PDB file of C-alpha atoms and ligand atoms in Angstrom:
ATOM      1  CA  MET A  40      16.002 -38.900 -15.311  1.00  0.00           C
ATOM      2  CA  PRO A  41      17.933 -42.366 -16.779  1.00  0.00           C
ATOM      3  CA  ASP A  42      21.525 -42.436 -16.711  1.00  0.00           C
ATOM      4  CA  LYS A  43      22.863 -40.327 -19.811  1.00  0.00           C
ATOM      5  CA  PRO A  44      23.490 -42.653 -22.334  1.00  0.00           C
ATOM      6  CA  LYS A  45      26.206 -42.716 -25.007  1.00  0.00           C
ATOM      7  CA  ASN A  46      25.910 -40.066 -27.587  1.00  0.00           C
ATOM      8  CA  ILE A  47      23.539 -37.811 -25.653  1.00  0.00           C
ATOM      9  CA  ALA A  48      23.869 -34.286 -24.273  1.00  0.00           C
ATOM     10  CA  ARG A  49      22.029 -33.259 -21.412  1.00  0.00           C
ATOM     11  CA  LEU A  50      20.893 -29.439 -21.034  1.00  0.00           C
ATOM     12  CA  ILE A  51      19.157 -27.519 -18.156  1.00  0.00           C
ATOM     13  CA  MET A  52      16.811 -25.071 -18.744  1.00  0.00           C
ATOM     14  CA  VAL A  53      16.193 -22.633 -15.616  1.00  0.00           C
ATOM     15  CA  GLY A  54      13.049 -20.408 -15.547  1.00  0.00           C
ATOM     16  CA  ASP A  55      13.368 -16.471 -14.966  1.00  0.00           C
ATOM     17  CA  VAL A  56      15.522 -15.772 -11.592  1.00  0.00           C
ATOM     18  CA  VAL A  57      13.483 -13.236  -9.523  1.00  0.00           C
ATOM     19  CA  GLY A  58      15.490 -11.434  -7.230  1.00  0.00           C
ATOM     20  CA  GLU A  59      17.522 -12.290  -4.345  1.00  0.00           C
ATOM     21  CA  ALA A  60      15.807 -15.119  -3.232  1.00  0.00           C
ATOM     22  CA  GLY A  61      16.099 -16.738  -6.970  1.00  0.00           C
ATOM     23  CA  LEU A  62      19.647 -15.827  -7.130  1.00  0.00           C
ATOM     24  CA  GLU A  63      20.302 -17.470  -3.492  1.00  0.00           C
ATOM     25  CA  ALA A  64      18.472 -20.769  -4.517  1.00  0.00           C
ATOM     26  CA  LEU A  65      21.022 -20.627  -7.786  1.00  0.00           C
ATOM     27  CA  SER A  66      23.985 -20.130  -5.832  1.00  0.00           C
ATOM     28  CA  GLN A  67      22.962 -23.012  -3.180  1.00  0.00           C
ATOM     29  CA  HIS A  68      21.504 -25.798  -5.891  1.00  0.00           C
ATOM     30  CA  LEU A  69      22.093 -25.244  -9.377  1.00  0.00           C
ATOM     31  CA  ALA A  70      25.852 -26.530  -9.330  1.00  0.00           C
ATOM     32  CA  SER A  71      24.489 -29.938  -7.155  1.00  0.00           C
ATOM     33  CA  LEU A  72      21.536 -30.193  -9.782  1.00  0.00           C
ATOM     34  CA  ILE A  73      24.123 -29.663 -12.847  1.00  0.00           C
ATOM     35  CA  ALA A  74      26.480 -32.661 -11.048  1.00  0.00           C
ATOM     36  CA  SER A  75      23.532 -34.854 -10.045  1.00  0.00           C
ATOM     37  CA  TYR A  76      22.157 -34.806 -13.745  1.00  0.00           C
ATOM     38  CA  SER A  77      25.375 -34.692 -15.177  1.00  0.00           C
ATOM     39  CA  ALA A  78      24.464 -31.687 -17.471  1.00  0.00           C
ATOM     40  CA  ASP A  79      26.568 -31.014 -20.303  1.00  0.00           C
ATOM     41  CA  PHE A  80      24.995 -27.251 -20.583  1.00  0.00           C
ATOM     42  CA  THR A  81      22.982 -24.860 -18.640  1.00  0.00           C
ATOM     43  CA  VAL A  82      20.769 -21.977 -19.730  1.00  0.00           C
ATOM     44  CA  VAL A  83      19.227 -19.317 -17.342  1.00  0.00           C
ATOM     45  CA  ASN A  84      17.246 -16.827 -18.084  1.00  0.00           C
ATOM     46  CA  GLY A  85      17.805 -13.888 -15.662  1.00  0.00           C
ATOM     47  CA  GLU A  86      15.722 -11.072 -16.892  1.00  0.00           C
ATOM     48  CA  ASN A  87      14.576 -10.423 -13.274  1.00  0.00           C
ATOM     49  CA  ALA A  88      17.415 -11.093 -11.340  1.00  0.00           C
ATOM     50  CA  ALA A  89      18.149  -7.821  -9.860  1.00  0.00           C
ATOM     51  CA  GLY A  90      15.435  -6.521  -7.549  1.00  0.00           C
ATOM     52  CA  GLY A  91      12.796  -8.221  -9.974  1.00  0.00           C
ATOM     53  CA  PHE A  92      13.303  -6.090 -12.812  1.00  0.00           C
ATOM     54  CA  GLY A  93      16.476  -6.416 -15.296  1.00  0.00           C
ATOM     55  CA  LEU A  94      19.751  -7.223 -14.555  1.00  0.00           C
ATOM     56  CA  THR A  95      23.064  -5.831 -13.013  1.00  0.00           C
ATOM     57  CA  GLU A  96      26.558  -6.405 -13.878  1.00  0.00           C
ATOM     58  CA  SER A  97      26.940  -8.292 -10.909  1.00  0.00           C
ATOM     59  CA  THR A  98      23.796 -10.175 -10.717  1.00  0.00           C
ATOM     60  CA  LEU A  99      24.756 -11.354 -14.039  1.00  0.00           C
ATOM     61  CA  GLN A 100      28.411 -12.591 -12.630  1.00  0.00           C
ATOM     62  CA  SER A 101      26.417 -14.146  -9.537  1.00  0.00           C
ATOM     63  CA  ILE A 102      23.932 -16.566 -12.242  1.00  0.00           C
ATOM     64  CA  LEU A 103      27.311 -17.095 -14.149  1.00  0.00           C
ATOM     65  CA  LYS A 104      29.311 -18.061 -11.158  1.00  0.00           C
ATOM     66  CA  ALA A 105      26.303 -20.232 -10.144  1.00  0.00           C
ATOM     67  CA  GLY A 106      26.801 -22.432 -13.110  1.00  0.00           C
ATOM     68  CA  ALA A 107      25.102 -21.291 -16.259  1.00  0.00           C
ATOM     69  CA  ASP A 108      27.112 -21.607 -19.380  1.00  0.00           C
ATOM     70  CA  LEU A 109      24.674 -19.226 -20.927  1.00  0.00           C
ATOM     71  CA  VAL A 110      22.135 -16.156 -19.523  1.00  0.00           C
ATOM     72  CA  THR A 111      18.839 -15.304 -21.516  1.00  0.00           C
ATOM     73  CA  THR A 112      16.930 -12.386 -21.013  1.00  0.00           C
ATOM     74  CA  GLY A 113      13.410 -11.016 -22.128  1.00  0.00           C
ATOM     75  CA  ASN A 114      11.455  -7.718 -21.726  1.00  0.00           C
ATOM     76  CA  HIS A 115      12.854  -6.621 -18.588  1.00  0.00           C
ATOM     77  CA  VAL A 116      16.577  -6.549 -19.680  1.00  0.00           C
ATOM     78  CA  TRP A 117      16.285  -2.923 -20.632  1.00  0.00           C
ATOM     79  CA  GLU A 118      14.999  -2.013 -17.165  1.00  0.00           C
ATOM     80  CA  LYS A 119      18.693  -0.973 -15.983  1.00  0.00           C
ATOM     81  CA  ARG A 120      20.915   1.269 -18.584  1.00  0.00           C
ATOM     82  CA  ASP A 121      23.876   0.388 -16.866  1.00  0.00           C
ATOM     83  CA  PHE A 122      23.730  -2.938 -17.672  1.00  0.00           C
ATOM     84  CA  TRP A 123      23.056  -2.196 -21.330  1.00  0.00           C
ATOM     85  CA  PRO A 124      27.051  -2.373 -22.369  1.00  0.00           C
ATOM     86  CA  CYS A 125      27.020  -5.707 -20.784  1.00  0.00           C
ATOM     87  CA  LEU A 126      25.013  -7.184 -23.641  1.00  0.00           C
ATOM     88  CA  ASP A 127      27.635  -6.456 -25.797  1.00  0.00           C
ATOM     89  CA  THR A 128      30.723  -7.168 -23.647  1.00  0.00           C
ATOM     90  CA  TYR A 129      29.272 -10.754 -22.450  1.00  0.00           C
ATOM     91  CA  LEU A 130      28.929 -13.052 -25.293  1.00  0.00           C
ATOM     92  CA  ASN A 131      27.354 -15.950 -22.718  1.00  0.00           C
ATOM     93  CA  VAL A 132      24.458 -13.294 -22.530  1.00  0.00           C
ATOM     94  CA  LEU A 133      21.326 -12.744 -24.890  1.00  0.00           C
ATOM     95  CA  ARG A 134      18.665 -10.406 -25.340  1.00  0.00           C
ATOM     96  CA  PRO A 135      15.536 -11.331 -27.694  1.00  0.00           C
ATOM     97  CA  GLY A 136      16.822 -10.963 -30.758  1.00  0.00           C
ATOM     98  CA  ASN A 137      13.894  -9.170 -32.658  1.00  0.00           C
ATOM     99  CA  TYR A 138      14.277  -6.033 -30.845  1.00  0.00           C
ATOM    100  CA  PRO A 139      15.684  -3.169 -33.283  1.00  0.00           C
ATOM    101  CA  GLY A 140      19.375  -4.715 -34.424  1.00  0.00           C
ATOM    102  CA  ALA A 141      20.719  -1.073 -33.474  1.00  0.00           C
ATOM    103  CA  LEU A 142      20.262  -1.837 -29.621  1.00  0.00           C
ATOM    104  CA  PRO A 143      22.973  -2.994 -27.804  1.00  0.00           C
ATOM    105  CA  GLY A 144      23.230  -7.157 -27.685  1.00  0.00           C
ATOM    106  CA  ARG A 145      22.506 -10.049 -29.844  1.00  0.00           C
ATOM    107  CA  GLY A 146      19.893 -12.641 -29.963  1.00  0.00           C
ATOM    108  CA  PHE A 147      22.094 -15.465 -31.151  1.00  0.00           C
ATOM    109  CA  ALA A 148      25.434 -16.928 -29.420  1.00  0.00           C
ATOM    110  CA  ILE A 149      27.633 -20.121 -30.450  1.00  0.00           C
ATOM    111  CA  ILE A 150      29.173 -21.380 -27.478  1.00  0.00           C
ATOM    112  CA  GLU A 151      31.687 -24.391 -27.127  1.00  0.00           C
ATOM    113  CA  LYS A 152      31.885 -26.439 -23.968  1.00  0.00           C
ATOM    114  CA  ALA A 153      33.698 -29.765 -23.542  1.00  0.00           C
ATOM    115  CA  GLY A 154      33.866 -30.816 -27.500  1.00  0.00           C
ATOM    116  CA  LEU A 155      30.153 -29.440 -28.101  1.00  0.00           C
ATOM    117  CA  ARG A 156      29.060 -26.477 -29.939  1.00  0.00           C
ATOM    118  CA  TRP A 157      25.709 -24.883 -28.906  1.00  0.00           C
ATOM    119  CA  CYS A 158      23.795 -22.039 -30.442  1.00  0.00           C
ATOM    120  CA  GLY A 159      21.527 -20.175 -28.197  1.00  0.00           C
ATOM    121  CA  ILE A 160      18.792 -17.982 -29.660  1.00  0.00           C
ATOM    122  CA  ASN A 161      16.536 -15.621 -27.539  1.00  0.00           C
ATOM    123  CA  LEU A 162      13.375 -14.392 -28.974  1.00  0.00           C
ATOM    124  CA  GLN A 163      10.221 -12.281 -27.435  1.00  0.00           C
ATOM    125  CA  GLY A 164       6.495 -13.027 -28.483  1.00  0.00           C
ATOM    126  CA  ARG A 165       4.257  -9.851 -29.835  1.00  0.00           C
ATOM    127  CA  GLU A 166       0.711 -11.247 -28.416  1.00  0.00           C
ATOM    128  CA  PHE A 167       0.043  -8.864 -25.450  1.00  0.00           C
ATOM    129  CA  MET A 168       3.754  -7.454 -25.581  1.00  0.00           C
ATOM    130  CA  THR A 169       5.878  -4.957 -27.671  1.00  0.00           C
ATOM    131  CA  ALA A 170       5.310  -4.777 -31.226  1.00  0.00           C
ATOM    132  CA  ILE A 171       8.929  -5.801 -32.054  1.00  0.00           C
ATOM    133  CA  ASP A 172      10.040  -7.218 -35.216  1.00  0.00           C
ATOM    134  CA  CYS A 173       8.459 -10.847 -36.286  1.00  0.00           C
ATOM    135  CA  PRO A 174       9.976 -13.992 -34.042  1.00  0.00           C
ATOM    136  CA  PHE A 175       9.292 -16.402 -37.075  1.00  0.00           C
ATOM    137  CA  ARG A 176      11.580 -14.321 -39.464  1.00  0.00           C
ATOM    138  CA  THR A 177      13.907 -13.676 -36.781  1.00  0.00           C
ATOM    139  CA  LEU A 178      14.226 -17.356 -35.925  1.00  0.00           C
ATOM    140  CA  ASP A 179      14.388 -17.906 -39.927  1.00  0.00           C
ATOM    141  CA  ALA A 180      17.425 -15.547 -39.967  1.00  0.00           C
ATOM    142  CA  TYR A 181      19.450 -17.111 -37.213  1.00  0.00           C
ATOM    143  CA  LEU A 182      18.818 -20.524 -38.682  1.00  0.00           C
ATOM    144  CA  VAL A 183      20.421 -19.933 -41.729  1.00  0.00           C
ATOM    145  CA  GLU A 184      23.459 -18.562 -39.753  1.00  0.00           C
ATOM    146  CA  LEU A 185      23.094 -22.061 -37.702  1.00  0.00           C
ATOM    147  CA  GLU A 186      23.571 -23.992 -41.056  1.00  0.00           C
ATOM    148  CA  LEU A 187      27.020 -22.553 -41.039  1.00  0.00           C
ATOM    149  CA  GLN A 188      27.943 -23.432 -37.661  1.00  0.00           C
ATOM    150  CA  LYS A 189      26.775 -26.955 -37.888  1.00  0.00           C
ATOM    151  CA  PRO A 190      27.251 -29.375 -35.996  1.00  0.00           C
ATOM    152  CA  CYS A 191      25.537 -27.534 -33.350  1.00  0.00           C
ATOM    153  CA  ILE A 192      22.903 -27.891 -30.784  1.00  0.00           C
ATOM    154  CA  ALA A 193      20.292 -25.343 -30.842  1.00  0.00           C
ATOM    155  CA  VAL A 194      18.549 -24.096 -27.833  1.00  0.00           C
ATOM    156  CA  VAL A 195      15.740 -21.099 -28.170  1.00  0.00           C
ATOM    157  CA  ASP A 196      14.297 -19.614 -25.223  1.00  0.00           C
ATOM    158  CA  PHE A 197      10.909 -17.750 -26.477  1.00  0.00           C
ATOM    159  CA  HIS A 198      10.014 -15.002 -23.874  1.00  0.00           C
ATOM    160  CA  ALA A 199       6.464 -14.737 -24.873  1.00  0.00           C
ATOM    161  CA  GLU A 200       3.152 -14.141 -22.803  1.00  0.00           C
ATOM    162  CA  SER A 201       0.684 -15.865 -25.378  1.00  0.00           C
ATOM    163  CA  PRO A 202       0.409 -19.843 -25.170  1.00  0.00           C
ATOM    164  CA  GLN A 203      -0.792 -19.759 -28.766  1.00  0.00           C
ATOM    165  CA  GLU A 204       2.170 -17.532 -29.946  1.00  0.00           C
ATOM    166  CA  LYS A 205       4.535 -20.218 -27.947  1.00  0.00           C
ATOM    167  CA  GLU A 206       3.249 -23.470 -29.425  1.00  0.00           C
ATOM    168  CA  ALA A 207       3.009 -21.851 -32.860  1.00  0.00           C
ATOM    169  CA  LEU A 208       6.880 -21.011 -32.881  1.00  0.00           C
ATOM    170  CA  GLY A 209       7.716 -24.217 -31.568  1.00  0.00           C
ATOM    171  CA  LEU A 210       5.814 -26.133 -34.471  1.00  0.00           C
ATOM    172  CA  TYR A 211       7.358 -23.964 -36.369  1.00  0.00           C
ATOM    173  CA  ALA A 212      10.960 -24.701 -34.991  1.00  0.00           C
ATOM    174  CA  ASP A 213      10.236 -28.400 -34.918  1.00  0.00           C
ATOM    175  CA  GLY A 214      13.108 -30.461 -36.531  1.00  0.00           C
ATOM    176  CA  ARG A 215      15.003 -27.612 -36.855  1.00  0.00           C
ATOM    177  CA  VAL A 216      16.489 -26.971 -33.427  1.00  0.00           C
ATOM    178  CA  ALA A 217      16.985 -29.226 -30.478  1.00  0.00           C
ATOM    179  CA  VAL A 218      14.708 -26.941 -27.636  1.00  0.00           C
ATOM    180  CA  LEU A 219      12.172 -24.159 -27.867  1.00  0.00           C
ATOM    181  CA  ALA A 220      11.139 -23.338 -24.187  1.00  0.00           C
ATOM    182  CA  GLY A 221       8.971 -20.425 -23.210  1.00  0.00           C
ATOM    183  CA  THR A 222       9.751 -18.055 -20.486  1.00  0.00           C
ATOM    184  CA  HIS A 223       8.058 -14.612 -19.074  1.00  0.00           C
ATOM    185  CA  THR A 224       5.131 -15.617 -17.611  1.00  0.00           C
ATOM    186  CA  HIS A 225       7.004 -17.205 -14.262  1.00  0.00           C
ATOM    187  CA  VAL A 226       4.191 -20.020 -13.728  1.00  0.00           C
ATOM    188  CA  GLN A 227       5.685 -23.632 -15.085  1.00  0.00           C
ATOM    189  CA  THR A 228       3.343 -25.443 -17.285  1.00  0.00           C
ATOM    190  CA  ALA A 229       2.898 -29.322 -17.662  1.00  0.00           C
ATOM    191  CA  ASP A 230       2.779 -29.593 -21.426  1.00  0.00           C
ATOM    192  CA  GLN A 231       6.257 -30.629 -22.170  1.00  0.00           C
ATOM    193  CA  ARG A 232       7.059 -33.176 -25.053  1.00  0.00           C
ATOM    194  CA  VAL A 233       9.359 -33.633 -27.993  1.00  0.00           C
ATOM    195  CA  LEU A 234       7.297 -32.761 -31.051  1.00  0.00           C
ATOM    196  CA  PRO A 235       6.846 -34.867 -34.093  1.00  0.00           C
ATOM    197  CA  LYS A 236      10.114 -33.892 -35.837  1.00  0.00           C
ATOM    198  CA  GLY A 237      12.234 -33.901 -32.617  1.00  0.00           C
ATOM    199  CA  THR A 238      12.366 -30.640 -31.243  1.00  0.00           C
ATOM    200  CA  ALA A 239      11.451 -30.692 -27.172  1.00  0.00           C
ATOM    201  CA  TYR A 240       9.413 -28.002 -26.179  1.00  0.00           C
ATOM    202  CA  ILE A 241       7.502 -26.478 -23.321  1.00  0.00           C
ATOM    203  CA  THR A 242       4.964 -23.845 -22.930  1.00  0.00           C
ATOM    204  CA  ASP A 243       6.942 -21.949 -19.728  1.00  0.00           C
ATOM    205  CA  LEU A 244       9.873 -23.091 -17.557  1.00  0.00           C
ATOM    206  CA  GLY A 245       8.267 -21.489 -14.454  1.00  0.00           C
ATOM    207  CA  MET A 246      10.496 -19.387 -12.040  1.00  0.00           C
ATOM    208  CA  THR A 247      13.381 -19.460  -9.944  1.00  0.00           C
ATOM    209  CA  GLY A 248      11.741 -17.368  -7.147  1.00  0.00           C
ATOM    210  CA  VAL A 249       9.828 -17.465  -3.944  1.00  0.00           C
ATOM    211  CA  GLU A 250       7.083 -20.211  -4.641  1.00  0.00           C
ATOM    212  CA  GLU A 251       4.266 -18.362  -1.860  1.00  0.00           C
ATOM    213  CA  SER A 252       3.955 -14.966  -4.100  1.00  0.00           C
ATOM    214  CA  ILE A 253       2.357 -13.844  -7.326  1.00  0.00           C
ATOM    215  CA  ILE A 254       4.897 -14.313  -9.652  1.00  0.00           C
ATOM    216  CA  GLY A 255       7.830 -13.921  -7.520  1.00  0.00           C
ATOM    217  CA  MET A 256       6.360 -10.784  -6.057  1.00  0.00           C
ATOM    218  CA  ASP A 257       4.857  -9.791  -2.430  1.00  0.00           C
ATOM    219  CA  LYS A 258       1.154 -11.250  -2.896  1.00  0.00           C
ATOM    220  CA  ALA A 259      -0.337  -8.490  -0.806  1.00  0.00           C
ATOM    221  CA  ILE A 260       0.493  -5.611  -3.252  1.00  0.00           C
ATOM    222  CA  CYS A 261      -0.106  -7.877  -5.904  1.00  0.00           C
ATOM    223  CA  LEU A 262      -3.474  -8.334  -4.758  1.00  0.00           C
ATOM    224  CA  GLU A 263      -4.154  -4.775  -4.001  1.00  0.00           C
ATOM    225  CA  ARG A 264      -2.962  -3.990  -7.480  1.00  0.00           C
ATOM    226  CA  ASN A 265      -5.758  -6.885  -8.794  1.00  0.00           C
ATOM    227  CA  LYS A 266      -8.382  -4.933  -6.323  1.00  0.00           C
ATOM    228  CA  THR A 267      -8.135  -1.770  -6.822  1.00  0.00           C
ATOM    229  CA  GLN A 268      -6.419  -1.287 -10.602  1.00  0.00           C
ATOM    230  CA  ILE A 269      -3.749   1.154  -9.372  1.00  0.00           C
ATOM    231  CA  PRO A 270      -0.238   0.111 -10.370  1.00  0.00           C
ATOM    232  CA  PHE A 271       0.912   0.046  -6.709  1.00  0.00           C
ATOM    233  CA  LYS A 272       4.654  -0.384  -7.178  1.00  0.00           C
ATOM    234  CA  MET A 273       5.543  -4.284  -6.879  1.00  0.00           C
ATOM    235  CA  GLU A 274       8.076  -5.571  -4.397  1.00  0.00           C
ATOM    236  CA  LEU A 275       9.673  -8.739  -4.194  1.00  0.00           C
ATOM    237  CA  ALA A 276       7.986 -11.563  -2.168  1.00  0.00           C
ATOM    238  CA  LYS A 277      10.155 -13.082   0.921  1.00  0.00           C
ATOM    239  CA  GLY A 278      10.919 -16.442   1.564  1.00  0.00           C
ATOM    240  CA  THR A 279      12.576 -19.521  -0.104  1.00  0.00           C
ATOM    241  CA  ALA A 280      13.029 -20.026  -3.701  1.00  0.00           C
ATOM    242  CA  CYS A 281      12.551 -22.633  -5.647  1.00  0.00           C
ATOM    243  CA  ILE A 282      14.345 -23.584  -9.316  1.00  0.00           C
ATOM    244  CA  HIS A 283      11.865 -24.212 -12.123  1.00  0.00           C
ATOM    245  CA  GLY A 284      12.929 -25.207 -15.564  1.00  0.00           C
ATOM    246  CA  ILE A 285      13.533 -28.245 -17.729  1.00  0.00           C
ATOM    247  CA  VAL A 286      15.992 -31.286 -18.399  1.00  0.00           C
ATOM    248  CA  VAL A 287      16.770 -32.400 -22.067  1.00  0.00           C
ATOM    249  CA  ASP A 288      18.657 -35.527 -23.279  1.00  0.00           C
ATOM    250  CA  ILE A 289      19.903 -34.309 -26.974  1.00  0.00           C
ATOM    251  CA  ASP A 290      21.194 -36.720 -29.675  1.00  0.00           C
ATOM    252  CA  VAL A 291      24.488 -35.051 -30.465  1.00  0.00           C
ATOM    253  CA  ASP A 292      24.582 -36.730 -34.150  1.00  0.00           C
ATOM    254  CA  SER A 293      21.244 -35.296 -35.207  1.00  0.00           C
ATOM    255  CA  GLY A 294      20.797 -32.381 -32.979  1.00  0.00           C
ATOM    256  CA  LEU A 295      17.238 -33.255 -32.077  1.00  0.00           C
ATOM    257  CA  ALA A 296      15.737 -34.343 -28.532  1.00  0.00           C
ATOM    258  CA  ARG A 297      15.037 -37.721 -27.338  1.00  0.00           C
ATOM    259  CA  ARG A 298      13.368 -36.870 -24.181  1.00  0.00           C
ATOM    260  CA  ILE A 299      12.186 -33.734 -21.810  1.00  0.00           C
ATOM    261  CA  GLU A 300      11.140 -33.851 -18.157  1.00  0.00           C
ATOM    262  CA  ARG A 301      10.041 -30.827 -16.078  1.00  0.00           C
ATOM    263  CA  LEU A 302      12.925 -29.701 -13.698  1.00  0.00           C
ATOM    264  CA  GLU A 303      11.335 -28.810  -9.856  1.00  0.00           C
ATOM    265  CA  PHE A 304      13.152 -28.128  -6.892  1.00  0.00           C
ATOM    266  CA  PRO A 305      12.690 -28.607  -4.523  1.00  0.00           C
ATOM    267  CA  CYS A 306      10.096 -31.076  -5.467  1.00  0.00           C
TER     268      CYS A 306
HETATM  269 FE1  FE2 B  71      10.133 -12.536 -16.134  1.00  0.00          FE
HETATM  270 FE1  FE2 B  72       9.584 -11.049 -19.110  1.00  0.00          FE
END
């Protein structure tokens, strides 16, 4: 990544943090990555931070202490019931906004930092996932809210399984938000690009977890699950974690992206 030009805000987004190894990698390296890129804002998906399934208040605090300005989540956010009140009390944590509105938390947040106003949006896909509300219409509703908050840099975490659904929402959001990045699969894709109208896009950020694993979990157990089709309980893989995500340069005046590159640490 070249030096940060004037009038550019730089964003780091990090894929799903998986268990203790992921938390350890964040606490050891995220602050120095933020410093080395001169990043202005950092978004981390934390849905697998607590033992691989969901979040606890202490794991959320570890992610924030490591340097995250905003924590997004996904389908696993509901795993630990004790965590649900945190979705209301922490204004810098989001859950997918297209779950029913009566549930705790929200999928939209405005955070001001160093003179810039950032808007975080968290949505979840429906293909091969739970049949919740439409992410396209929920995005439209949030963008009406966003209009009232401008000038603002909007960043969307779209937590979804299907690449076609992710590309579709990316194109739908093009020119209306600065960044739309997919999460959930834990496998980083190499299709990062700035879409024609100025939205930085990647199908999946990847994960912050043990690389020698199957999506951050113990390989032997996952293999047995696949070979036998018996849902043996998955356990966290042991080892050193990598950090996967993106770094995006955003024009502060237009609120649109100039460049995107993948973050792979260690390379
Ligand atoms: Fe995940
Ligand atoms: Fe997920």
